[in-house]
mmCIF file of C-alpha atoms in Angstrom:
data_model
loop_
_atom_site.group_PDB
_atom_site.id
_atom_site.type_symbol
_atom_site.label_atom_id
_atom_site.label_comp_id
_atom_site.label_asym_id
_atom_site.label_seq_id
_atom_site.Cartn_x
_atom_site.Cartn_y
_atom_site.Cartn_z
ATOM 1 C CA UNK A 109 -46.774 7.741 -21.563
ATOM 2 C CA UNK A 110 -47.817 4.666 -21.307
ATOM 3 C CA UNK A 111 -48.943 2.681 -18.441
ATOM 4 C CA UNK A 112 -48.825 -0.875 -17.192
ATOM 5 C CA UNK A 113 -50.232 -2.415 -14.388
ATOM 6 C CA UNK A 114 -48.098 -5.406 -12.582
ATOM 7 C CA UNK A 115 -50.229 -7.751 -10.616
ATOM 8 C CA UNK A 116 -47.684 -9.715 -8.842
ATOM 9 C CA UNK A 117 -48.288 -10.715 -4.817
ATOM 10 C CA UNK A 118 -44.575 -10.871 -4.418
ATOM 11 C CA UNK A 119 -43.361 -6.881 -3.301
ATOM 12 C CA UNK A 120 -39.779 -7.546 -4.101
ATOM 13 C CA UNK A 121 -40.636 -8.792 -7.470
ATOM 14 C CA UNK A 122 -43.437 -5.908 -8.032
ATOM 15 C CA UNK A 123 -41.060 -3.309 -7.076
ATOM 16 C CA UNK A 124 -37.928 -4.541 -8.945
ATOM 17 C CA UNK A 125 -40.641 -4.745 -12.450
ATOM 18 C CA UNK A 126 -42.016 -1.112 -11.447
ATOM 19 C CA UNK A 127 -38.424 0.127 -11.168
ATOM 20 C CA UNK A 128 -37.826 -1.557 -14.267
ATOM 21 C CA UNK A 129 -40.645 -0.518 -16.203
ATOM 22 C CA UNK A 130 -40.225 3.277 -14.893
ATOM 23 C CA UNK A 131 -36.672 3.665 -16.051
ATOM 24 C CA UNK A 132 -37.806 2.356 -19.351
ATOM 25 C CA UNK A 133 -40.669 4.743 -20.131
ATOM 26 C CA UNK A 134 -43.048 3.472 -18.463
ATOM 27 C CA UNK A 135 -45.952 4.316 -15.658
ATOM 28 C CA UNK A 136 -46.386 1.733 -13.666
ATOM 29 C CA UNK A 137 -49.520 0.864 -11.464
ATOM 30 C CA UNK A 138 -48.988 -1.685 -8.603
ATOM 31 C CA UNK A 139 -51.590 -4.498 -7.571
ATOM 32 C CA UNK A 140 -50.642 -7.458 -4.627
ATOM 33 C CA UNK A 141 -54.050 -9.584 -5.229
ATOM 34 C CA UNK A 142 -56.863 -9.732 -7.700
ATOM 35 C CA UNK A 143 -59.052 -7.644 -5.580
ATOM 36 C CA UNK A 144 -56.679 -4.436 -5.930
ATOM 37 C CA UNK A 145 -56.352 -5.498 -9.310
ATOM 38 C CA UNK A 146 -59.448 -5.379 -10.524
ATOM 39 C CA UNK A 147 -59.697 -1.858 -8.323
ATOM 40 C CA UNK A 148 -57.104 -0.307 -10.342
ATOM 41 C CA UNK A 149 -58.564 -1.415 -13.856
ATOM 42 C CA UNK A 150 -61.969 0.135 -12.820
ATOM 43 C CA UNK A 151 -60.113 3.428 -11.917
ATOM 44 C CA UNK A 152 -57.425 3.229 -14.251
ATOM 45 C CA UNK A 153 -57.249 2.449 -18.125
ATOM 46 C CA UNK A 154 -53.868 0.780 -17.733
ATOM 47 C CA UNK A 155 -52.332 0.058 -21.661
ATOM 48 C CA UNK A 156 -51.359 -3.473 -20.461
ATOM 49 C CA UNK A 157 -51.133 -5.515 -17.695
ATOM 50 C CA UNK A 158 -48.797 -7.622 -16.219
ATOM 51 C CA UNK A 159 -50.215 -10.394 -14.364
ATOM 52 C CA UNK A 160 -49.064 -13.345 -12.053
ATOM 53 C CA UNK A 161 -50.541 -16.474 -12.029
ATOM 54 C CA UNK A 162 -50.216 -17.540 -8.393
ATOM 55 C CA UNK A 163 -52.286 -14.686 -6.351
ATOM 56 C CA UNK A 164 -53.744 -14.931 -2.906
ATOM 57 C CA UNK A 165 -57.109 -14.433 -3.565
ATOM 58 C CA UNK A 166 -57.667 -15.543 -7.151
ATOM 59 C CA UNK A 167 -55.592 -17.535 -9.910
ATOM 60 C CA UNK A 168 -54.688 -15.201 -12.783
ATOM 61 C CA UNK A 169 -55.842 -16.999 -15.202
ATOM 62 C CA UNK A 170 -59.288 -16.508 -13.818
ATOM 63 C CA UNK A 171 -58.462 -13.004 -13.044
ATOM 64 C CA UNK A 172 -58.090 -12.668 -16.682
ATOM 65 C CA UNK A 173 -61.331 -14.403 -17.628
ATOM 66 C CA UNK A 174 -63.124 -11.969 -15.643
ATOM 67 C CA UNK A 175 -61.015 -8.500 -17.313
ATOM 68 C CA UNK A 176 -61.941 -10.578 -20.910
ATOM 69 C CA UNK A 177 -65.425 -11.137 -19.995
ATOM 70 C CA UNK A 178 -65.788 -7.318 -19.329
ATOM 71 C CA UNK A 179 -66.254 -5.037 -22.305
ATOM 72 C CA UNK A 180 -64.219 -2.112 -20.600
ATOM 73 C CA UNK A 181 -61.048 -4.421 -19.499
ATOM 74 C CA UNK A 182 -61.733 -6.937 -22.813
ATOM 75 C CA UNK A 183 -59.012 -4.974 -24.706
ATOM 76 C CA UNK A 184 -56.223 -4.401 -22.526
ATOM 77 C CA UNK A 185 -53.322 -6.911 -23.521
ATOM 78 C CA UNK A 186 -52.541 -9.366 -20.764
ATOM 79 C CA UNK A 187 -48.763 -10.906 -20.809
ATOM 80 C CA UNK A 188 -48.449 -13.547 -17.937
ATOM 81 C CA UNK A 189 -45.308 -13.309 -15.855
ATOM 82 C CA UNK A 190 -45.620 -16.787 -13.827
ATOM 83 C CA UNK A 191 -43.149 -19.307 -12.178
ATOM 84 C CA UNK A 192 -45.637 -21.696 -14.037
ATOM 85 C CA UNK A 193 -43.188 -23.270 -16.485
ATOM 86 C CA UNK A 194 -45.224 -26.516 -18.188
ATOM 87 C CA UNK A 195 -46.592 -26.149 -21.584
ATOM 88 C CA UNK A 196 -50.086 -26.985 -20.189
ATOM 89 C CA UNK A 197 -50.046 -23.872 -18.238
ATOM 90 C CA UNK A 198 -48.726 -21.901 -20.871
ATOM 91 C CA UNK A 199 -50.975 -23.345 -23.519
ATOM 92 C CA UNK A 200 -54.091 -22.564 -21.061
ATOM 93 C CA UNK A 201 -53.177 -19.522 -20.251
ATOM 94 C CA UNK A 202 -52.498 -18.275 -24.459
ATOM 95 C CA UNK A 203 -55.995 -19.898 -25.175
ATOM 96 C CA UNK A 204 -58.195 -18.228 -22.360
ATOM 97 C CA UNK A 205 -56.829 -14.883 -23.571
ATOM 98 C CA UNK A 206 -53.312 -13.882 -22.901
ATOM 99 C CA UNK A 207 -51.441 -12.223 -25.270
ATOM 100 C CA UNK A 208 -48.019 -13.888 -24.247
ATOM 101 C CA UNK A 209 -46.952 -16.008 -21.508
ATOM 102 C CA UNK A 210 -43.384 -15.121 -19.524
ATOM 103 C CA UNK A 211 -41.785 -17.771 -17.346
ATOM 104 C CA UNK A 212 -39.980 -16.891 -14.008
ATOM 105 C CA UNK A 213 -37.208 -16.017 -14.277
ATOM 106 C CA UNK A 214 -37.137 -13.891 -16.960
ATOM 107 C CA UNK A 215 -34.171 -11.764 -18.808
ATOM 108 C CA UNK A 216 -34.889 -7.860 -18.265
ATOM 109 C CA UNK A 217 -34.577 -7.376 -22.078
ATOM 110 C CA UNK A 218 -36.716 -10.217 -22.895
ATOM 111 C CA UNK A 219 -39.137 -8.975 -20.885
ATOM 112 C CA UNK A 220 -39.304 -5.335 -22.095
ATOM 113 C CA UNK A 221 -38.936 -6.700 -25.918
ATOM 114 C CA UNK A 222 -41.983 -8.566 -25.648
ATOM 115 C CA UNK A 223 -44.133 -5.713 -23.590
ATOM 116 C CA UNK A 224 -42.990 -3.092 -26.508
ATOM 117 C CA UNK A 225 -44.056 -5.751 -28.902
ATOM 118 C CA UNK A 226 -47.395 -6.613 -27.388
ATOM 119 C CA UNK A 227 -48.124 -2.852 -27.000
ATOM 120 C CA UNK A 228 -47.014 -2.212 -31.006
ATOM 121 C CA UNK A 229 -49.485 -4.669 -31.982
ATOM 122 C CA UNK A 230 -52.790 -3.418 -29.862
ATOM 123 C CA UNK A 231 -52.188 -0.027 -30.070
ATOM 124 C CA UNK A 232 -54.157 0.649 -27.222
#
């Protein structure tokens, strides 16, 4: 089974995309901040992460500088979920490193398309 790890500060958001993500397949692994983020990466070996751009204690797209600048989180496939909608943000966050780039909100099947297709590509 695969697992994905949603870093999202907003609860009713992270608990709607675990519910989602569990009746599809899926384990999910739950994070409210980069801090407990970066905990469950070291602990875990999640096969792709889900990651919000606005977090309390660190922007995601520096969040995700620091997993790509690490050889043991380098690999895991990063697809930004963010309420971030301008091409400058998108086009930042695709060149630091992401593998795709979501805007809020999002269609369910959308969503789970392009997490199946990200995940068919790596093969992590």
């Amino acid at each position: 089974m695969k697992t994905i790890l949603i870093v999202e500060d907003n609860k009713p958001v992270r608990v709607m995309l675990s519910f989602l993500f569990s009746g599809a397949g899926y384990e999910t692994l739950e994070a409210a901040d980069a801090m407990s983020a970066m905990d469950e990466t070291a602990l875990h070996a999640p096969n792709l992460i889900l990651l919000d751009w606005q977090l309390p204690d660190m922007d995601g797209l520096k969040l995700m500088k620091v997993w790509r600048a690490d050889e043991s989180t380098a690999g895991i496939p990063i697809i930004f979920l963010s309420a971030k909608t301008s091409e400058t943000d998108r086009v930042a966050a695709l060149r630091a490193g992401a593998d795709d780039y979501i805007t809020k909100p999002f269609s369910r099947n959308d969503l789970l398309a392009r997490v199946e297709a990200v995940l068919r590509r790596t093969k992590r």
